[in-house]
Amino acid sequence: MDIRNRNPAAPWAGTRHHQPSVHAARRRVRHVLAIGVALAAAAPFSSAFAQSQPFVATGSSNQVAVAKALQSLPARSALRTALQSQWPADPAVARAAYDQLSGEIHAAVGTQMIEGSHFARDAAFARLSCAAGCADGSHLWAQAAGGWSHQGNNGNAGAITRDMGGVMGGVDTLIFANRWRVGLLFGYDHARLDADSRTSTATTHDTTYGAYAGTQWGAFTLKLGAAYVRHDIATDRLVQVPGLAAAHLGTDYYGHTAQVFGELGYGMHWGGSTLQPYLQLAQVRQSFEAFRESGGAATLAGGSHDADVTYSTLGVHFVADSFQLGTVAVNARAGLAWRHATGDVDVNHALVFRAGGSAYNVQGLVVSRNVGVLDAGLDFTLAPDAVFSLTYTGQAGSQRLLDQNVTAAMSVRF
């Protein structure tokens, strides 16, 4: 008789069936203890890893690029050590710090110089479209211009405001049996760019050289030109982020914008008024030399940069029949156009921290792809050989671009 099964209430009592449960419990206890020991041993390594990976960004592409560049700094870099010691845990504060460190103002300069390439084209086309007093002879002319523009942020690059003022002048004459008007122009302007959200500014001193030529066959007009602009650029960035003392970081370097352009128009006359639909094309090439900032631990170095943009413009010129204002003959004119840009409109610049680490690309505001242009002006014939002109030009386009300029010009025939 097997006495191990005498207890009917617990038929398994005294048998070996209890052994698996006991062994399983023991295994579970040993497993839990092993996990605890492993976690305790890994804790220092986890802490060290977290400290080695402090720069994390999930924001804009510029912010992520700067975070990766900071993460690539040498472990014993003074810049990395200083930033890492106080890097903010709040993601919003960290993203703002990335923006200040990014050097975005350098890419912004590139965008604004391409946008401003129209000044030389406008001057050349205006001379070849002179509404009064330009029918014959040689002319010496000069103009003064002032303008303001603003381009809003796009979720990655910050907003930019530009103020500019300058002068331009030249001489032109008729050649080839008075069928072609050809001329040379020279100009100088000064502009200031403000990126308030990046605590950055840039100033440019721009010198322009150009040539132009135009002719007419019946109702058709052809206008051609080329211009070269040398940019003397100075930038200043106030970097004030956790871990670093506030410092102004800046540099000086040069850039160049070269372009060729042309316009084909067809004039239609009603009495003394003219309506002229036209097509303009312009090829713009921009280049900037390499630079190195100075002034603090977070200084940057930038590589040389090139960009090519093609503009096409469809529009119409209108010149009203002249009228008298006292003893002065006046011509009123206006224009309406749509301008489209293709090519390297996504301006970016390759930068690297001078403290080390990997290079990164920072993107500026995109060159406005579609822009509406409105201009209006008056030409006053002060004397048979002297014409004074006033012109307003307004532009509005993609990337929340708003640009306004006023030009006063004087042309004297000799």
Tab-separated table of C-alpha atoms in Angstrom:
chain	number	residue	atom	x	y	z
A	1	MET	CA	0.000	0.000	0.000
A	2	ASP	CA	1.334	3.445	-0.967
A	3	ILE	CA	1.017	5.639	2.139
A	4	ARG	CA	2.053	8.808	0.186
A	5	ASN	CA	-1.553	9.173	-1.030
A	6	ARG	CA	-3.392	8.614	2.251
A	7	ASN	CA	-4.623	12.195	2.563
A	8	PRO	CA	-7.682	12.405	0.306
A	9	ALA	CA	-7.931	16.187	0.759
A	10	ALA	CA	-4.430	16.695	-0.613
A	11	PRO	CA	-3.751	13.800	-2.888
A	12	TRP	CA	-0.433	15.319	-4.048
A	13	ALA	CA	0.921	15.716	-0.499
A	14	GLY	CA	4.030	13.667	0.136
A	15	THR	CA	4.639	13.080	-3.603
A	16	ARG	CA	7.318	14.522	-5.914
A	17	HIS	CA	4.790	16.708	-7.738
A	18	HIS	CA	5.713	19.621	-5.465
A	19	GLN	CA	9.311	19.740	-6.687
A	20	PRO	CA	8.745	21.672	-9.989
A	21	SER	CA	6.898	24.502	-8.181
A	22	VAL	CA	9.689	24.949	-5.653
A	23	HIS	CA	12.371	24.909	-8.316
A	24	ALA	CA	10.465	27.437	-10.440
A	25	ALA	CA	10.120	29.802	-7.501
A	26	ARG	CA	13.793	29.513	-6.790
A	27	ARG	CA	14.631	30.224	-10.403
A	28	ARG	CA	12.386	33.276	-10.393
A	29	VAL	CA	14.083	34.624	-7.278
A	30	ARG	CA	17.529	34.080	-8.777
A	31	HIS	CA	16.406	35.792	-12.007
A	32	VAL	CA	15.082	38.842	-10.181
A	33	LEU	CA	18.275	39.081	-8.155
A	34	ALA	CA	20.354	38.832	-11.332
A	35	ILE	CA	18.373	41.632	-12.982
A	36	GLY	CA	18.806	43.822	-9.939
A	37	VAL	CA	22.537	43.234	-9.856
A	38	ALA	CA	22.805	43.960	-13.607
A	39	LEU	CA	20.833	47.205	-13.279
A	40	ALA	CA	22.940	48.312	-10.367
A	41	ALA	CA	26.105	47.553	-12.300
A	42	ALA	CA	24.818	49.318	-15.433
A	43	ALA	CA	23.668	52.463	-13.659
A	44	PRO	CA	27.067	54.227	-13.771
A	45	PHE	CA	27.467	53.359	-17.441
A	46	SER	CA	23.924	54.642	-18.239
A	47	SER	CA	24.697	57.872	-16.437
A	48	ALA	CA	27.957	58.252	-18.333
A	49	PHE	CA	26.190	57.600	-21.640
A	50	ALA	CA	23.514	60.177	-20.846
A	51	GLN	CA	26.253	62.687	-20.040
A	52	SER	CA	28.016	61.911	-23.319
A	53	GLN	CA	24.813	62.534	-25.312
A	54	PRO	CA	23.454	65.840	-23.934
A	55	PHE	CA	22.704	67.634	-27.211
A	56	VAL	CA	19.431	66.243	-28.504
A	57	ALA	CA	17.114	68.216	-30.792
A	58	THR	CA	13.851	67.298	-32.454
A	59	GLY	CA	13.073	70.749	-33.831
A	60	SER	CA	13.909	72.360	-37.173
A	61	SER	CA	16.532	71.024	-39.554
A	62	ASN	CA	18.926	73.813	-38.544
A	63	GLN	CA	18.502	72.970	-34.866
A	64	VAL	CA	19.063	69.267	-35.461
A	65	ALA	CA	22.160	70.017	-37.562
A	66	VAL	CA	23.677	72.163	-34.795
A	67	ALA	CA	22.870	69.514	-32.164
A	68	LYS	CA	24.695	66.859	-34.185
A	69	ALA	CA	27.660	69.167	-34.677
A	70	LEU	CA	27.865	69.837	-30.936
A	71	GLN	CA	27.566	66.114	-30.233
A	72	SER	CA	30.546	65.496	-32.517
A	73	LEU	CA	32.822	67.885	-30.582
A	74	PRO	CA	35.839	66.157	-29.001
A	75	ALA	CA	35.081	64.839	-25.503
A	76	ARG	CA	37.670	67.141	-23.911
A	77	SER	CA	36.768	70.178	-25.987
A	78	ALA	CA	36.447	73.303	-23.838
A	79	LEU	CA	33.302	74.296	-25.761
A	80	ARG	CA	31.684	70.900	-25.241
A	81	THR	CA	32.597	70.814	-21.543
A	82	ALA	CA	31.226	74.306	-20.938
A	83	LEU	CA	27.949	73.718	-22.772
A	84	GLN	CA	27.417	70.212	-21.435
A	85	SER	CA	27.743	71.344	-17.815
A	86	GLN	CA	24.668	73.581	-18.027
A	87	TRP	CA	22.795	72.448	-21.139
A	88	PRO	CA	19.054	73.054	-20.548
A	89	ALA	CA	16.746	70.068	-20.115
A	90	ASP	CA	13.789	72.109	-21.378
A	91	PRO	CA	13.547	71.317	-25.127
A	92	ALA	CA	12.248	74.788	-25.998
A	93	VAL	CA	15.186	76.488	-24.267
A	94	ALA	CA	17.607	74.084	-25.925
A	95	ARG	CA	16.169	74.804	-29.381
A	96	ALA	CA	16.560	78.548	-28.835
A	97	ALA	CA	20.195	77.960	-27.854
A	98	TYR	CA	20.798	75.931	-31.023
A	99	ASP	CA	19.431	78.839	-33.082
A	100	GLN	CA	21.845	81.289	-31.439
A	101	LEU	CA	24.798	78.969	-32.032
A	102	SER	CA	23.842	78.147	-35.633
A	103	GLY	CA	25.435	81.058	-37.514
A	104	GLU	CA	22.289	81.353	-39.627
A	105	ILE	CA	23.061	84.993	-40.438
A	106	HIS	CA	25.699	83.855	-42.952
A	107	ALA	CA	23.124	81.971	-45.028
A	108	ALA	CA	20.712	84.899	-44.639
A	109	VAL	CA	23.254	87.215	-46.264
A	110	GLY	CA	23.341	84.927	-49.292
A	111	THR	CA	19.556	84.991	-49.664
A	112	GLN	CA	19.324	88.753	-49.359
A	113	MET	CA	22.111	89.394	-51.862
A	114	ILE	CA	20.327	87.268	-54.461
A	115	GLU	CA	17.023	89.007	-53.707
A	116	GLY	CA	18.734	92.387	-54.082
A	117	SER	CA	20.241	91.580	-57.472
A	118	HIS	CA	17.270	93.326	-59.109
A	119	PHE	CA	18.658	96.790	-58.261
A	120	ALA	CA	21.269	96.708	-61.029
A	121	ARG	CA	18.794	95.219	-63.511
A	122	ASP	CA	16.191	97.834	-62.672
A	123	ALA	CA	18.658	100.668	-63.224
A	124	ALA	CA	19.777	99.353	-66.606
A	125	PHE	CA	16.249	98.641	-67.834
A	126	ALA	CA	15.098	102.068	-66.652
A	127	ARG	CA	17.778	103.776	-68.726
A	128	LEU	CA	16.787	101.787	-71.819
A	129	SER	CA	13.077	102.531	-71.177
A	130	CYS	CA	13.511	106.222	-70.469
A	131	ALA	CA	10.071	107.719	-71.038
A	132	ALA	CA	11.209	111.289	-71.691
A	133	GLY	CA	14.272	113.047	-72.987
A	134	CYS	CA	16.197	109.907	-73.993
A	135	ALA	CA	15.345	109.713	-77.667
A	136	ASP	CA	18.700	110.960	-78.906
A	137	GLY	CA	22.118	112.149	-77.898
A	138	SER	CA	24.416	111.126	-75.073
A	139	HIS	CA	23.297	111.206	-71.448
A	140	LEU	CA	24.938	111.479	-68.071
A	141	TRP	CA	22.696	110.226	-65.283
A	142	ALA	CA	22.666	109.611	-61.548
A	143	GLN	CA	20.163	108.280	-59.050
A	144	ALA	CA	19.753	107.873	-55.311
A	145	ALA	CA	17.686	105.035	-53.871
A	146	GLY	CA	16.477	103.899	-50.485
A	147	GLY	CA	14.563	100.784	-49.546
A	148	TRP	CA	13.263	98.461	-46.866
A	149	SER	CA	12.376	94.791	-47.044
A	150	HIS	CA	11.173	92.067	-44.713
A	151	GLN	CA	11.019	88.312	-45.143
A	152	GLY	CA	9.183	86.223	-42.557
A	153	ASN	CA	10.441	83.075	-40.844
A	154	ASN	CA	9.641	79.729	-42.458
A	155	GLY	CA	9.715	77.477	-39.397
A	156	ASN	CA	13.421	76.807	-39.850
A	157	ALA	CA	15.202	80.083	-40.619
A	158	GLY	CA	14.311	83.258	-38.768
A	159	ALA	CA	12.838	86.468	-40.202
A	160	ILE	CA	15.149	89.025	-41.826
A	161	THR	CA	14.707	92.792	-42.165
A	162	ARG	CA	16.885	94.799	-44.547
A	163	ASP	CA	17.408	98.548	-44.843
A	164	MET	CA	19.446	99.894	-47.738
A	165	GLY	CA	20.466	103.112	-49.373
A	166	GLY	CA	22.766	103.899	-52.238
A	167	VAL	CA	23.650	105.820	-55.345
A	168	MET	CA	24.173	104.775	-58.938
A	169	GLY	CA	25.134	106.593	-62.077
A	170	GLY	CA	26.425	106.170	-65.574
A	171	VAL	CA	26.686	107.378	-69.107
A	172	ASP	CA	25.089	106.152	-72.330
A	173	THR	CA	25.023	107.113	-75.973
A	174	LEU	CA	23.777	106.048	-79.392
A	175	ILE	CA	25.880	103.999	-81.805
A	176	PHE	CA	25.451	102.122	-85.110
A	177	ALA	CA	23.578	104.878	-86.939
A	178	ASN	CA	21.707	105.778	-83.744
A	179	ARG	CA	20.032	102.364	-83.649
A	180	TRP	CA	21.639	101.075	-80.430
A	181	ARG	CA	21.902	102.818	-77.072
A	182	VAL	CA	24.841	101.532	-75.030
A	183	GLY	CA	26.002	102.563	-71.588
A	184	LEU	CA	28.068	101.899	-68.488
A	185	LEU	CA	26.903	102.143	-64.890
A	186	PHE	CA	28.579	102.316	-61.509
A	187	GLY	CA	26.986	102.183	-58.078
A	188	TYR	CA	27.553	101.962	-54.344
A	189	ASP	CA	25.111	101.045	-51.615
A	190	HIS	CA	25.077	100.132	-47.957
A	191	ALA	CA	22.654	97.663	-46.398
A	192	ARG	CA	21.965	96.406	-42.892
A	193	LEU	CA	20.378	93.031	-42.200
A	194	ASP	CA	18.748	92.245	-38.861
A	195	ALA	CA	17.823	88.757	-37.667
A	196	ASP	CA	16.347	89.695	-34.300
A	197	SER	CA	15.264	86.168	-33.393
A	198	ARG	CA	18.898	85.041	-33.841
A	199	THR	CA	20.412	88.137	-32.130
A	200	SER	CA	22.481	88.603	-35.300
A	201	THR	CA	23.176	91.427	-37.727
A	202	ALA	CA	25.130	91.893	-40.929
A	203	THR	CA	26.186	94.959	-42.859
A	204	THR	CA	27.231	95.034	-46.500
A	205	HIS	CA	29.038	97.644	-48.566
A	206	ASP	CA	28.284	96.850	-52.190
A	207	THR	CA	30.052	98.196	-55.262
A	208	THR	CA	28.340	97.652	-58.619
A	209	TYR	CA	29.752	97.748	-62.143
A	210	GLY	CA	27.620	97.163	-65.216
A	211	ALA	CA	26.997	97.656	-68.906
A	212	TYR	CA	23.821	97.745	-70.956
A	213	ALA	CA	22.610	98.027	-74.541
A	214	GLY	CA	19.244	98.276	-76.265
A	215	THR	CA	17.679	98.651	-79.656
A	216	GLN	CA	14.304	98.682	-81.381
A	217	TRP	CA	12.876	97.062	-84.531
A	218	GLY	CA	9.486	98.475	-85.281
A	219	ALA	CA	7.272	97.640	-82.305
A	220	PHE	CA	9.848	95.251	-80.794
A	221	THR	CA	12.449	96.353	-78.237
A	222	LEU	CA	15.482	94.406	-77.054
A	223	LYS	CA	17.397	95.302	-73.888
A	224	LEU	CA	20.544	93.544	-72.701
A	225	GLY	CA	22.853	94.000	-69.751
A	226	ALA	CA	25.410	92.539	-67.361
A	227	ALA	CA	26.427	93.562	-63.849
A	228	TYR	CA	28.965	92.588	-61.220
A	229	VAL	CA	28.628	93.425	-57.521
A	230	ARG	CA	31.369	93.099	-54.926
A	231	HIS	CA	30.017	92.674	-51.380
A	232	ASP	CA	32.127	93.706	-48.377
A	233	ILE	CA	30.338	91.852	-45.548
A	234	ALA	CA	30.606	92.166	-41.771
A	235	THR	CA	28.574	89.982	-39.397
A	236	ASP	CA	27.947	90.128	-35.670
A	237	ARG	CA	26.266	87.450	-33.537
A	238	LEU	CA	25.435	87.852	-29.861
A	239	VAL	CA	25.682	84.339	-28.418
A	240	GLN	CA	24.233	84.073	-24.936
A	241	VAL	CA	23.492	80.438	-24.067
A	242	PRO	CA	23.724	78.368	-20.847
A	243	GLY	CA	27.319	77.433	-20.073
A	244	LEU	CA	28.937	80.295	-22.012
A	245	ALA	CA	29.554	83.913	-21.140
A	246	ALA	CA	27.716	86.290	-23.467
A	247	ALA	CA	29.955	87.205	-26.385
A	248	HIS	CA	29.801	89.010	-29.728
A	249	LEU	CA	31.173	86.785	-32.468
A	250	GLY	CA	31.969	88.379	-35.810
A	251	THR	CA	33.926	88.296	-39.021
A	252	ASP	CA	34.549	90.178	-42.255
A	253	TYR	CA	34.631	88.581	-45.686
A	254	TYR	CA	33.823	89.202	-49.333
A	255	GLY	CA	31.159	88.012	-51.696
A	256	HIS	CA	30.376	88.508	-55.374
A	257	THR	CA	27.196	88.541	-57.440
A	258	ALA	CA	27.420	88.453	-61.231
A	259	GLN	CA	24.489	88.447	-63.620
A	260	VAL	CA	23.464	88.746	-67.248
A	261	PHE	CA	19.953	89.788	-68.214
A	262	GLY	CA	17.724	90.717	-71.103
A	263	GLU	CA	14.228	91.896	-71.979
A	264	LEU	CA	12.129	91.519	-75.111
A	265	GLY	CA	9.097	93.777	-75.405
A	266	TYR	CA	6.386	94.680	-77.899
A	267	GLY	CA	4.981	98.196	-77.858
A	268	MET	CA	1.404	99.177	-78.686
A	269	HIS	CA	0.422	102.842	-79.024
A	270	TRP	CA	-2.843	104.723	-78.454
A	271	GLY	CA	-2.341	108.374	-79.166
A	272	GLY	CA	0.521	109.461	-76.930
A	273	SER	CA	0.245	106.480	-74.559
A	274	THR	CA	2.158	103.205	-74.823
A	275	LEU	CA	1.421	99.718	-73.510
A	276	GLN	CA	4.302	97.260	-73.747
A	277	PRO	CA	4.078	93.585	-72.672
A	278	TYR	CA	7.539	92.123	-72.039
A	279	LEU	CA	9.535	89.075	-70.985
A	280	GLN	CA	12.687	89.391	-68.885
A	281	LEU	CA	15.303	86.711	-68.204
A	282	ALA	CA	18.228	86.962	-65.779
A	283	GLN	CA	20.920	84.516	-64.754
A	284	VAL	CA	22.447	85.323	-61.349
A	285	ARG	CA	25.566	83.688	-59.934
A	286	GLN	CA	26.678	84.337	-56.391
A	287	SER	CA	29.823	83.317	-54.552
A	288	PHE	CA	31.241	83.944	-51.079
A	289	GLU	CA	34.741	83.310	-49.817
A	290	ALA	CA	35.624	81.222	-46.762
A	291	PHE	CA	35.757	82.959	-43.372
A	292	ARG	CA	36.655	82.465	-39.711
A	293	GLU	CA	34.826	84.183	-36.859
A	294	SER	CA	36.515	85.549	-33.761
A	295	GLY	CA	35.370	86.691	-30.331
A	296	GLY	CA	34.530	83.646	-28.217
A	297	ALA	CA	34.399	79.901	-27.666
A	298	ALA	CA	31.493	79.267	-30.072
A	299	THR	CA	33.094	80.848	-33.140
A	300	LEU	CA	32.492	79.278	-36.527
A	301	ALA	CA	34.411	78.800	-39.751
A	302	GLY	CA	32.602	78.816	-43.061
A	303	GLY	CA	33.542	77.345	-46.395
A	304	SER	CA	33.277	79.106	-49.737
A	305	HIS	CA	29.795	79.105	-51.196
A	306	ASP	CA	28.258	79.332	-54.673
A	307	ALA	CA	24.643	79.606	-55.874
A	308	ASP	CA	22.978	80.014	-59.269
A	309	VAL	CA	19.455	81.396	-59.670
A	310	THR	CA	17.494	82.027	-62.863
A	311	TYR	CA	14.779	84.689	-62.913
A	312	SER	CA	12.007	84.946	-65.489
A	313	THR	CA	9.638	87.905	-65.421
A	314	LEU	CA	6.419	88.527	-67.331
A	315	GLY	CA	4.992	91.998	-67.183
A	316	VAL	CA	3.679	95.101	-68.855
A	317	HIS	CA	4.955	98.690	-69.007
A	318	PHE	CA	2.526	101.577	-69.392
A	319	VAL	CA	3.421	105.170	-70.239
A	320	ALA	CA	0.606	107.728	-70.313
A	321	ASP	CA	0.358	110.664	-72.664
A	322	SER	CA	2.430	113.546	-71.317
A	323	PHE	CA	0.726	116.420	-69.558
A	324	GLN	CA	1.743	119.869	-68.344
A	325	LEU	CA	2.380	120.751	-64.727
A	326	GLY	CA	2.768	124.493	-64.967
A	327	THR	CA	5.586	124.921	-67.445
A	328	VAL	CA	6.954	121.427	-66.893
A	329	ALA	CA	6.056	118.487	-69.144
A	330	VAL	CA	5.337	115.332	-67.142
A	331	ASN	CA	5.196	111.686	-68.167
A	332	ALA	CA	3.394	109.237	-65.884
A	333	ARG	CA	4.336	105.560	-66.076
A	334	ALA	CA	3.523	102.333	-64.301
A	335	GLY	CA	4.302	98.654	-64.508
A	336	LEU	CA	2.987	95.346	-63.269
A	337	ALA	CA	4.906	92.057	-63.385
A	338	TRP	CA	5.249	88.554	-61.994
A	339	ARG	CA	8.768	87.208	-61.349
A	340	HIS	CA	9.663	83.541	-60.900
A	341	ALA	CA	12.934	82.125	-59.533
A	342	THR	CA	14.434	78.689	-60.160
A	343	GLY	CA	17.771	77.079	-59.323
A	344	ASP	CA	19.574	77.272	-55.969
A	345	VAL	CA	16.753	79.036	-54.161
A	346	ASP	CA	17.306	76.937	-50.997
A	347	VAL	CA	20.335	78.861	-49.799
A	348	ASN	CA	22.575	77.020	-47.318
A	349	HIS	CA	26.068	77.467	-45.959
A	350	ALA	CA	28.581	74.857	-44.731
A	351	LEU	CA	29.836	75.752	-41.243
A	352	VAL	CA	31.925	74.105	-38.535
A	353	PHE	CA	32.745	75.057	-34.952
A	354	ARG	CA	36.343	76.203	-34.690
A	355	ALA	CA	36.557	74.125	-31.503
A	356	GLY	CA	36.281	70.985	-33.661
A	357	GLY	CA	33.627	68.451	-34.565
A	358	SER	CA	31.926	67.758	-37.859
A	359	ALA	CA	30.720	70.340	-40.391
A	360	TYR	CA	27.022	71.037	-40.846
A	361	ASN	CA	24.803	72.905	-43.298
A	362	VAL	CA	22.710	75.785	-42.053
A	363	GLN	CA	19.830	76.919	-44.248
A	364	GLY	CA	18.777	80.521	-44.722
A	365	LEU	CA	15.427	81.781	-45.906
A	366	VAL	CA	14.457	80.492	-49.315
A	367	VAL	CA	14.771	82.932	-52.213
A	368	SER	CA	11.193	83.924	-53.030
A	369	ARG	CA	10.078	81.749	-55.930
A	370	ASN	CA	7.128	83.930	-56.979
A	371	VAL	CA	7.001	87.695	-56.596
A	372	GLY	CA	4.520	90.326	-57.760
A	373	VAL	CA	6.131	93.628	-58.768
A	374	LEU	CA	4.404	97.007	-58.996
A	375	ASP	CA	6.128	100.217	-60.018
A	376	ALA	CA	4.938	103.734	-60.685
A	377	GLY	CA	6.774	106.918	-61.504
A	378	LEU	CA	6.823	110.435	-62.905
A	379	ASP	CA	9.338	112.006	-65.268
A	380	PHE	CA	9.652	115.813	-65.156
A	381	THR	CA	11.261	117.548	-68.141
A	382	LEU	CA	12.853	120.449	-66.297
A	383	ALA	CA	14.675	121.692	-69.407
A	384	PRO	CA	15.117	120.456	-72.971
A	385	ASP	CA	18.228	118.535	-71.858
A	386	ALA	CA	17.360	117.650	-68.243
A	387	VAL	CA	14.841	115.151	-66.859
A	388	PHE	CA	14.151	114.451	-63.178
A	389	SER	CA	12.397	111.180	-62.272
A	390	LEU	CA	10.734	109.728	-59.188
A	391	THR	CA	9.940	106.004	-58.989
A	392	TYR	CA	8.314	103.751	-56.411
A	393	THR	CA	8.747	99.983	-56.641
A	394	GLY	CA	6.899	97.515	-54.417
A	395	GLN	CA	7.298	93.750	-54.315
A	396	ALA	CA	5.351	91.076	-52.469
A	397	GLY	CA	5.896	87.363	-52.759
A	398	SER	CA	6.327	83.911	-51.342
A	399	GLN	CA	8.168	83.449	-48.054
A	400	ARG	CA	6.174	86.498	-46.878
A	401	LEU	CA	8.464	88.863	-48.764
A	402	LEU	CA	7.683	92.575	-48.717
A	403	ASP	CA	10.091	94.960	-50.429
A	404	GLN	CA	9.672	98.694	-51.048
A	405	ASN	CA	12.058	101.125	-52.743
A	406	VAL	CA	12.012	104.768	-53.799
A	407	THR	CA	14.379	106.142	-56.425
A	408	ALA	CA	15.111	109.717	-57.470
A	409	ALA	CA	17.072	110.133	-60.704
A	410	MET	CA	18.469	112.919	-62.825
A	411	SER	CA	19.450	112.613	-66.505
A	412	VAL	CA	21.262	115.323	-68.473
A	413	ARG	CA	21.806	115.219	-72.235
A	414	PHE	CA	25.091	116.543	-73.621
